[in-house]
Short mmCIF file of C-alpha atoms in Angstrom, two decimals:
data_model
loop_
_atom_site.label_atom_id
_atom_site.label_comp_id
_atom_site.label_asym_id
_atom_site.label_seq_id
_atom_site.Cartn_x
_atom_site.Cartn_y
_atom_site.Cartn_z
CA MET A 284 -6.11 28.00 3.45
CA PRO A 285 -2.87 27.20 5.31
CA GLN A 286 -1.83 29.76 7.87
CA SER A 287 1.55 31.45 7.60
CA PHE A 288 4.49 29.70 9.22
CA PRO A 289 5.57 31.34 12.50
CA ALA A 290 9.23 31.99 13.23
CA PRO A 291 11.51 30.16 13.13
CA ALA A 292 10.73 29.08 9.57
CA PRO A 293 12.47 26.21 7.79
CA PRO A 294 14.12 26.72 4.37
CA TYR A 295 11.91 26.59 1.28
CA ALA A 296 12.81 24.30 -1.62
CA HIS A 297 11.84 26.77 -4.34
CA GLY A 298 11.26 25.17 -7.71
CA THR A 299 10.41 21.76 -6.23
CA GLY A 300 6.86 20.53 -6.67
CA LEU A 301 4.94 17.31 -6.20
CA PRO A 302 3.81 15.26 -9.20
CA TRP A 303 0.06 15.66 -8.77
CA ASP A 304 0.56 19.43 -9.22
CA VAL A 305 3.50 19.76 -11.64
CA THR A 306 5.38 17.56 -14.09
CA VAL A 307 8.11 15.69 -12.22
CA GLY A 308 10.32 13.14 -13.96
CA ASP A 309 11.34 11.27 -10.81
CA ALA A 310 9.38 12.29 -7.72
CA VAL A 311 11.70 10.66 -5.18
CA ALA A 312 14.80 12.09 -6.86
CA ALA A 313 13.27 15.58 -6.79
CA ILE A 314 12.83 15.43 -3.00
CA ALA A 315 16.31 13.94 -2.64
CA GLU A 316 17.77 16.89 -4.54
CA ALA A 317 15.88 19.32 -2.30
CA ARG A 318 17.29 17.53 0.73
CA ASP A 319 20.81 17.80 -0.67
CA ARG A 320 20.33 21.57 -1.09
CA HIS A 321 18.51 22.40 2.14
CA GLY A 322 19.32 19.70 4.70
CA ASP A 323 17.04 17.32 6.54
CA THR A 324 14.09 19.67 7.07
CA PHE A 325 12.58 21.93 4.41
CA VAL A 326 9.28 23.11 2.92
CA VAL A 327 7.89 22.22 -0.48
CA GLU A 328 5.10 24.51 -1.72
CA SER A 329 3.11 22.69 -4.39
CA GLY A 330 -0.25 23.56 -5.91
CA GLY A 331 -0.86 26.09 -3.16
CA ASP A 332 -0.29 23.51 -0.41
CA HIS A 333 2.63 23.41 2.02
CA TYR A 334 4.57 20.24 2.91
CA LEU A 335 7.13 20.24 5.72
CA PHE A 336 9.54 17.36 5.00
CA THR A 337 11.76 15.99 7.74
CA PHE A 338 14.50 13.34 7.57
CA SER A 339 16.63 13.85 10.68
CA PRO A 340 16.57 11.08 13.32
CA THR A 341 14.85 13.34 15.85
CA GLY A 342 12.52 14.73 13.21
CA VAL A 343 11.38 11.28 12.09
CA GLU A 344 10.84 10.19 15.70
CA SER A 345 8.83 13.36 16.33
CA PHE A 346 6.85 12.70 13.14
CA TYR A 347 5.80 9.22 14.29
CA ALA A 348 4.88 10.59 17.72
CA LEU A 349 2.44 13.23 16.38
CA PRO A 350 -1.05 12.79 17.88
CA GLU A 351 -3.64 11.72 15.32
CA GLU A 352 -6.16 14.27 16.57
CA LYS A 353 -3.78 17.12 15.71
CA ALA A 354 -1.81 15.72 12.77
CA SER A 355 -3.88 13.05 11.06
CA LYS A 356 -2.65 10.19 8.93
CA GLY A 357 -6.24 9.28 8.12
CA VAL A 358 -7.04 12.74 6.77
CA ALA A 359 -3.78 12.84 4.78
CA ASP A 360 -4.55 9.45 3.21
CA TYR A 361 -8.08 10.59 2.39
CA LEU A 362 -6.86 13.78 0.74
CA MET A 363 -4.52 11.70 -1.41
CA LEU A 364 -7.01 9.02 -2.43
CA ARG A 365 -9.87 11.42 -3.16
CA ARG A 366 -7.87 12.69 -6.14
CA LYS A 367 -8.74 9.36 -7.77
CA LEU A 368 -11.83 7.97 -6.03
CA PRO A 369 -15.42 9.27 -5.81
CA ASP A 370 -16.22 10.87 -2.45
CA GLU A 371 -19.10 8.48 -1.76
CA ILE A 372 -16.58 5.66 -1.23
CA PHE A 373 -15.43 7.47 1.91
CA ASP A 374 -18.69 8.96 3.19
CA GLY A 375 -20.60 7.10 5.88
CA ARG A 376 -18.55 3.94 6.02
CA ARG A 377 -19.41 1.62 8.91
CA THR A 378 -16.75 -1.09 8.54
CA LEU A 379 -13.28 0.32 7.96
CA PRO A 380 -10.28 -1.70 6.72
CA GLY A 381 -8.57 -1.81 10.11
CA ALA A 382 -11.59 -3.48 11.68
CA LEU A 383 -11.07 -6.57 9.54
CA PHE A 384 -7.43 -7.13 10.43
CA ARG A 385 -7.71 -8.31 14.00
CA ARG A 386 -5.22 -10.98 14.91
CA ASP A 387 -7.87 -13.71 15.05
CA ASP A 388 -8.98 -12.86 11.49
CA VAL A 389 -5.69 -13.99 9.95
CA ALA A 390 -6.65 -17.68 9.93
CA SER A 391 -9.78 -16.92 7.88
CA TYR A 392 -7.80 -14.89 5.36
CA LEU A 393 -5.17 -17.57 4.99
CA THR A 394 -7.86 -20.17 4.31
CA ASN A 395 -9.11 -17.95 1.51
CA LEU A 396 -5.53 -17.47 0.30
CA GLU A 397 -5.11 -21.23 0.03
CA GLY A 398 -8.24 -21.38 -2.11
CA ALA A 399 -7.06 -18.45 -4.25
CA LEU A 400 -3.66 -20.09 -4.73
CA ALA A 401 -5.33 -23.37 -5.77
CA GLN A 402 -7.36 -21.53 -8.39
CA THR A 403 -4.24 -19.63 -9.51
CA VAL A 404 -2.35 -22.90 -10.00
CA ALA A 405 -5.29 -24.28 -12.00
CA GLU A 406 -5.22 -21.18 -14.23
CA LEU A 407 -1.45 -21.37 -14.71
CA GLY A 408 -1.42 -25.04 -15.64
CA SER A 409 1.83 -26.95 -15.95
CA ALA A 410 3.79 -24.43 -18.04
CA GLY A 411 3.46 -21.06 -19.72
CA SER A 412 4.35 -17.38 -19.48
CA VAL A 413 2.95 -14.67 -17.23
CA ASP A 414 3.74 -11.16 -16.01
CA LEU A 415 4.65 -11.39 -12.32
CA PHE A 416 2.75 -8.29 -11.27
CA ASP A 417 -0.34 -9.29 -13.26
CA LEU A 418 -0.17 -12.65 -11.48
CA THR A 419 0.10 -11.19 -7.98
CA ARG A 420 -2.56 -8.55 -8.58
CA ARG A 421 -5.07 -11.17 -9.76
CA LEU A 422 -4.18 -13.39 -6.80
CA GLY A 423 -4.80 -10.45 -4.45
CA HIS A 424 -8.19 -9.73 -6.00
CA ARG A 425 -9.27 -13.35 -5.63
CA MET A 426 -8.14 -13.71 -2.03
CA GLY A 427 -9.59 -10.38 -0.89
CA LEU A 428 -12.92 -10.82 -2.63
CA ALA A 429 -13.27 -14.34 -1.20
CA SER A 430 -12.66 -12.86 2.26
CA TRP A 431 -15.04 -9.92 2.36
CA ALA A 432 -17.14 -9.66 -0.80
CA GLY A 433 -19.67 -12.41 -0.16
CA PRO A 434 -20.92 -15.59 -1.88
CA GLY A 435 -19.77 -16.01 -5.49
CA ALA A 436 -17.69 -12.83 -5.65
CA ALA A 437 -14.39 -14.66 -6.23
CA GLU A 438 -15.73 -17.00 -8.91
CA GLY A 439 -16.66 -16.98 -12.56
CA GLY A 440 -18.14 -13.97 -14.28
CA ALA A 441 -18.71 -12.05 -11.04
CA PHE A 442 -15.00 -12.26 -10.24
CA GLU A 443 -13.94 -11.16 -13.71
CA ARG A 444 -16.32 -8.21 -13.55
CA LEU A 445 -14.98 -7.17 -10.15
CA VAL A 446 -11.36 -7.48 -11.34
CA ARG A 447 -12.04 -5.08 -14.20
CA ALA A 448 -13.86 -2.67 -11.91
CA PHE A 449 -11.24 -2.68 -9.16
CA ASP A 450 -8.42 -2.24 -11.65
CA THR A 451 -10.20 0.97 -12.68
CA LEU A 452 -10.87 1.92 -9.05
CA ASP A 453 -7.26 1.39 -7.99
CA GLY A 454 -6.79 4.23 -5.51
CA SER A 455 -3.03 3.78 -5.68
CA ASP A 456 -3.12 5.58 -9.04
CA ALA A 457 -3.27 8.77 -6.94
CA PHE A 458 0.37 8.23 -5.96
CA VAL A 459 1.62 5.72 -8.58
CA HIS A 460 0.52 7.82 -11.53
CA PRO A 461 -0.07 11.23 -9.93
CA ASP A 462 0.51 12.89 -13.29
CA THR A 463 -2.80 11.41 -14.52
CA MET A 464 -4.95 12.91 -11.77
CA ALA A 465 -5.69 16.10 -13.72
CA ALA A 466 -7.37 13.99 -16.42
CA VAL A 467 -9.33 12.06 -13.77
CA ALA A 468 -10.59 15.35 -12.31
CA ALA A 469 -11.43 16.74 -15.75
CA SER A 470 -13.63 13.71 -16.47
CA ASP A 471 -15.41 14.13 -13.10
CA LYS A 472 -14.17 10.57 -12.36
CA ARG A 473 -16.53 9.17 -14.99
CA ALA A 474 -14.73 5.84 -15.43
CA GLU A 475 -14.36 5.45 -11.66
CA ARG A 476 -18.05 6.08 -11.03
CA ALA A 477 -19.05 3.53 -13.67
CA ALA A 478 -16.68 0.97 -12.11
CA LEU A 479 -18.17 1.68 -8.68
CA ASP A 480 -21.64 0.96 -10.02
CA ASP A 481 -20.37 -2.37 -11.37
CA VAL A 482 -18.93 -3.29 -7.96
CA ALA A 483 -22.17 -2.32 -6.23
CA ASP A 484 -24.21 -4.44 -8.64
CA VAL A 485 -22.10 -7.58 -8.03
CA ILE A 486 -21.96 -7.08 -4.26
CA GLU A 487 -25.71 -6.52 -4.07
CA THR A 488 -26.16 -9.91 -5.75
CA ALA A 489 -23.84 -11.46 -3.15
CA VAL A 490 -25.87 -9.88 -0.34
CA ARG A 491 -29.08 -11.33 -1.72
CA ARG A 492 -27.46 -14.75 -1.99
CA GLY A 493 -26.40 -14.43 1.63
CA ASP A 494 -29.90 -13.34 2.64
CA SER A 495 -31.31 -16.47 0.98
CA GLY A 496 -29.20 -18.73 3.17
CA GLU A 497 -25.82 -19.13 1.47
CA ALA A 498 -22.88 -18.92 3.88
CA ASP A 499 -21.68 -15.37 4.33
CA GLY A 500 -18.40 -16.08 6.07
CA ASP A 501 -17.55 -14.23 9.25
CA LEU A 502 -15.92 -11.25 7.56
CA PHE A 503 -18.59 -10.50 4.99
CA GLY A 504 -21.23 -11.18 7.62
CA ARG A 505 -19.65 -8.54 9.84
CA ILE A 506 -20.03 -5.95 7.08
CA VAL A 507 -23.62 -6.99 6.36
CA GLU A 508 -24.59 -6.83 10.03
CA ALA A 509 -23.45 -3.22 10.30
CA TRP A 510 -26.24 -2.23 7.86
CA ALA A 511 -28.97 -4.54 9.17
CA SER A 512 -31.30 -1.77 10.40
CA GLU A 513 -31.35 0.27 7.18
CA PRO A 514 -33.97 0.27 4.38
CA PRO A 515 -33.11 -2.19 1.58
CA ASP A 516 -31.70 0.31 -0.93
CA VAL A 517 -29.58 2.11 1.67
CA ARG A 518 -28.45 -1.22 3.13
CA LEU A 519 -27.34 -2.73 -0.20
CA ARG A 520 -25.44 0.36 -1.31
CA GLY A 521 -23.82 0.80 2.09
CA ILE A 522 -22.55 -2.78 2.17
CA ALA A 523 -21.20 -2.47 -1.37
CA LEU A 524 -19.30 0.74 -0.56
CA ASP A 525 -17.85 -0.75 2.65
CA VAL A 526 -16.56 -3.71 0.62
CA THR A 527 -15.17 -1.33 -2.00
CA LEU A 528 -13.15 0.74 0.46
CA ILE A 529 -11.87 -2.34 2.30
CA HIS A 530 -10.70 -3.98 -0.91
CA ILE A 531 -9.07 -0.84 -2.32
CA ALA A 532 -7.26 -0.12 0.94
CA SER A 533 -6.14 -3.67 1.66
CA MET A 534 -4.89 -5.42 -1.46
CA SER A 535 -3.00 -3.03 -3.72
CA ASN A 536 0.27 -2.53 -1.82
CA LEU A 537 0.35 -6.10 -0.52
CA MET A 538 0.32 -7.65 -3.97
CA ALA A 539 2.84 -5.15 -5.31
CA ALA A 540 5.16 -6.15 -2.45
CA LEU A 541 4.65 -9.83 -3.31
CA GLY A 542 5.56 -9.06 -6.91
CA TRP A 543 8.87 -7.48 -5.83
CA ALA A 544 9.57 -10.39 -3.50
CA LEU A 545 9.26 -12.76 -6.46
CA VAL A 546 11.47 -10.48 -8.58
CA ASP A 547 14.14 -10.35 -5.87
CA LEU A 548 14.13 -14.12 -5.41
CA LEU A 549 14.48 -14.71 -9.15
CA GLU A 550 17.55 -12.47 -9.09
CA HIS A 551 19.02 -14.36 -6.09
CA PRO A 552 18.95 -18.10 -6.96
CA ALA A 553 20.45 -19.36 -3.68
CA GLU A 554 17.81 -17.57 -1.61
CA LEU A 555 15.09 -18.70 -4.02
CA ALA A 556 16.12 -22.34 -3.47
CA ARG A 557 15.66 -21.93 0.30
CA VAL A 558 12.18 -20.49 -0.14
CA ALA A 559 11.22 -23.16 -2.70
CA SER A 560 12.28 -25.83 -0.20
CA GLY A 561 9.66 -24.55 2.26
CA ASP A 562 11.77 -22.43 4.63
CA THR A 563 8.93 -20.17 5.76
CA GLU A 564 10.94 -18.29 8.38
CA PHE A 565 13.47 -17.29 5.74
CA ALA A 566 10.68 -16.47 3.29
CA GLN A 567 9.25 -14.00 5.81
CA ARG A 568 12.63 -12.28 6.06
CA CYS A 569 12.73 -12.08 2.27
CA ALA A 570 9.25 -10.54 2.30
CA LEU A 571 10.31 -7.88 4.80
CA GLU A 572 13.46 -7.06 2.87
CA SER A 573 11.69 -6.78 -0.48
CA THR A 574 9.00 -4.57 1.05
CA ARG A 575 11.67 -2.31 2.59
CA MET A 576 13.50 -1.97 -0.70
CA ALA A 577 10.33 -1.40 -2.73
CA GLN A 578 8.90 1.38 -0.56
CA ARG A 579 8.18 4.67 -2.30
CA SER A 580 5.83 5.82 0.44
CA ILE A 581 5.34 9.43 1.34
CA MET A 582 4.32 9.19 4.99
CA SER A 583 2.24 12.27 5.73
CA ARG A 584 0.14 13.88 8.44
CA ALA A 585 -2.47 16.57 7.73
CA VAL A 586 -2.13 19.22 10.43
CA LEU A 587 -5.53 19.95 11.99
CA ALA A 588 -4.36 22.01 15.00
CA PRO A 589 -1.03 23.72 15.74
CA VAL A 590 1.59 21.08 16.50
CA ASP A 591 5.29 21.13 17.42
CA LEU A 592 7.82 19.16 15.37
CA ASP A 593 11.21 18.69 16.99
CA THR A 594 13.89 18.14 14.33
CA GLY A 595 16.80 18.02 16.77
CA ASP A 596 18.12 21.48 15.94
CA VAL A 597 14.84 23.42 15.91
CA ILE A 598 11.32 22.93 17.22
CA TYR A 599 8.92 24.13 14.54
CA ARG A 600 5.35 25.15 15.34
CA VAL A 601 3.42 23.87 12.30
CA PRO A 602 0.09 25.60 11.59
CA PRO A 603 -3.22 23.97 10.55
CA GLY A 604 -3.59 23.36 6.84
CA TRP A 605 0.00 22.20 6.39
CA THR A 606 1.19 18.63 5.83
CA ILE A 607 4.16 17.12 7.66
CA ALA A 608 5.88 14.37 5.70
CA THR A 609 8.83 12.08 5.33
CA LEU A 610 9.73 9.85 2.40
CA LEU A 611 10.61 6.22 3.11
CA PRO A 612 12.82 5.53 0.07
CA LEU A 613 15.17 8.31 1.21
CA LEU A 614 15.51 6.65 4.62
CA ASN A 615 15.18 2.92 4.02
CA THR A 616 18.18 2.60 1.73
CA SER A 617 20.56 5.22 3.13
CA ALA A 618 20.16 5.46 6.93
CA ALA A 619 23.17 3.15 7.39
CA PRO A 620 25.85 1.61 5.15
CA GLY A 621 24.76 -1.40 3.11
CA LEU A 622 21.03 -0.68 3.14
CA ASP A 623 21.05 -0.11 -0.61
CA SER A 624 21.42 -3.86 -1.23
CA TRP A 625 18.93 -6.73 -0.77
CA ASN A 626 19.85 -8.90 2.22
CA PRO A 627 17.08 -10.80 4.07
CA ASP A 628 19.51 -11.82 6.79
CA ARG A 629 19.41 -8.27 8.17
CA TRP A 630 15.96 -9.10 9.68
CA HIS A 631 15.11 -10.85 12.93
CA ARG A 632 11.38 -11.47 13.19
CA HIS A 633 9.81 -8.09 12.32
CA ARG A 634 12.84 -5.93 13.20
CA LEU A 635 16.31 -5.27 11.89
CA ALA A 636 18.70 -7.65 13.62
CA ASP A 637 21.26 -4.90 14.30
CA GLN A 638 19.54 -1.59 15.04
CA SER A 639 22.69 -0.19 16.65
CA VAL A 640 23.92 0.86 13.20
CA LEU A 641 21.00 3.31 12.88
CA PRO A 642 20.91 6.81 14.39
CA SER A 643 17.27 5.93 15.18
CA PRO A 644 15.44 2.61 14.66
CA MET A 645 12.57 4.60 13.14
CA LEU A 646 14.65 5.54 10.09
CA VAL A 647 14.06 2.15 8.47
CA THR A 648 10.72 0.39 8.13
CA ALA A 649 8.71 -2.00 6.00
CA PHE A 650 5.29 -1.57 7.69
CA GLY A 651 5.61 1.57 9.84
CA HIS A 652 6.32 2.16 13.53
CA GLY A 653 4.37 2.30 16.78
CA ARG A 654 0.74 3.42 16.50
CA HIS A 655 1.27 3.87 12.78
CA THR A 656 2.30 0.29 12.06
CA CYS A 657 0.12 -1.14 9.29
CA PRO A 658 -2.67 -3.13 11.02
CA ALA A 659 -2.48 -5.74 8.26
CA GLN A 660 1.22 -6.53 8.88
CA PRO A 661 0.72 -10.03 10.43
CA PHE A 662 -1.65 -11.03 7.65
CA SER A 663 0.47 -9.45 4.90
CA LEU A 664 3.63 -11.26 5.96
CA ALA A 665 1.77 -14.56 6.33
CA ALA A 666 0.15 -14.13 2.91
CA MET A 667 3.41 -13.22 1.19
CA THR A 668 5.25 -16.10 2.85
CA THR A 669 2.57 -18.63 1.89
CA ALA A 670 2.39 -17.44 -1.72
CA MET A 671 6.18 -17.26 -2.14
CA THR A 672 6.79 -20.78 -0.85
CA LEU A 673 3.93 -22.36 -2.79
CA LEU A 674 4.57 -20.69 -6.15
CA ASN A 675 8.34 -21.14 -6.05
CA GLY A 676 8.01 -24.67 -4.71
CA ARG A 677 5.63 -25.69 -7.48
CA TYR A 678 7.14 -23.83 -10.45
CA GLU A 679 10.58 -23.15 -11.80
CA MET A 680 10.37 -19.59 -13.09
CA THR A 681 12.75 -18.06 -15.63
CA PRO A 682 12.73 -14.26 -15.89
CA GLN A 683 12.50 -12.86 -19.40
CA TRP A 684 13.49 -9.28 -18.60
CA THR A 685 16.87 -8.05 -19.87
CA ALA A 686 17.39 -5.38 -17.20
CA SER A 687 16.40 -5.41 -13.54
CA PRO A 688 12.81 -4.21 -13.07
CA ARG A 689 12.52 -0.59 -11.93
CA PRO A 690 9.73 1.41 -10.28
CA VAL A 691 7.47 3.96 -11.93
CA ARG A 692 9.57 7.11 -11.71
CA ALA A 693 6.70 9.51 -11.04
CA GLN A 694 5.39 7.40 -8.14
CA ILE A 695 5.49 8.96 -4.67
CA GLY A 696 3.59 6.80 -2.20
CA GLY A 697 2.95 3.15 -1.48
CA VAL A 698 4.99 0.16 -2.57
CA ALA A 699 6.61 0.61 -5.97
CA ARG A 700 4.83 -0.50 -9.12
CA ALA A 701 6.96 -1.81 -11.95
CA ALA A 702 7.54 0.65 -14.78
CA ASP A 703 7.88 -2.12 -17.38
CA PRO A 704 6.45 -5.60 -17.92
CA CYS A 705 8.06 -8.35 -15.83
CA PRO A 706 7.44 -11.53 -17.85
CA VAL A 707 8.52 -14.97 -16.68
CA ASP A 708 8.35 -18.40 -18.24
CA TYR A 709 7.37 -21.14 -15.80
CA VAL A 710 7.22 -24.91 -15.72
CA GLU A 711 6.19 -27.32 -12.99
CA ARG A 712 9.09 -28.72 -11.02
#
């Protein structure tokens, strides 16, 4: 249980809860209202847990500087995802997602992306209708599974089976639809466990195909090698669970961000024309801007040992068992004037072109800061840029929504998911 907070204590936002514990209409708005009442640093007590939120420039800088061994992002992420996913996905993993995003891996992933895009174009044909987020999610599944799931996993019936399973095993449901987690717990994750067995069955077939001499690919081979010394049953299951965690952790937010980038371009025809013409540098800026605008991430650290958080006015000693958090949508769009509008020209490479307008450069981010920058950032930006230029260059898309797409209101974490369908008609240029 969390220890009591030593003096000085921050204000408590009584009556505010988080959506996996209580019914919350708009999770981000609820925290924004608490901030309006109590200032930039306050406590939310929810479901018996304590969350210290901070939004001041000094507080956010202090948050990003917290040592992982005392205030852990990894543990906080695990505690979130385990609301949705069976524990065995996390136990005993030998190849973690970050290990497959080294800089020299990007070329391999982009080769697989090119293949996935070619198959996507074949599926789309010359004209038709599609939901943008369904399109990007399927593209993400195909690219990821081609990269790390072994021979045959991104093709035919095996691919379709894995798509169904991973849509059920989508760990982002823990923060996109936190209001459904009580039902997941009540079922003892029955649907998730069945989907995990399906994934394991397909991946075990891929391992056997690799063992018989089919090309593994460097990335899948790296996962297989980590289990080489184990008995066959332990080895096969271990490889399958490593692949499962890597795929769940790697693809979901990336393809949601790509979906919003396509939405934003369709609502800005002049910028879309530049991307369609093949301006990849501009497309990357569009990707960064759409990711910034679409963030609904709760950035959190699980406190494992007493740690000091400097908020500028007060230094709080935070006890073990608490969570320290900030909320990106309340920073990314309000830390300086004009940030509430979409403007890719505000970016230079991976940074805001004019950081002097910010009280702290850490108040705005698309992929995190410092040690906590997403390890997949180079790959993610390259993948989004490639997909945006190819799809918009090949197809003229016409949105069929009547109002601008909006995020799921209960979501608190990750890149926004669309609350409503986002259909487009398309035709080859």
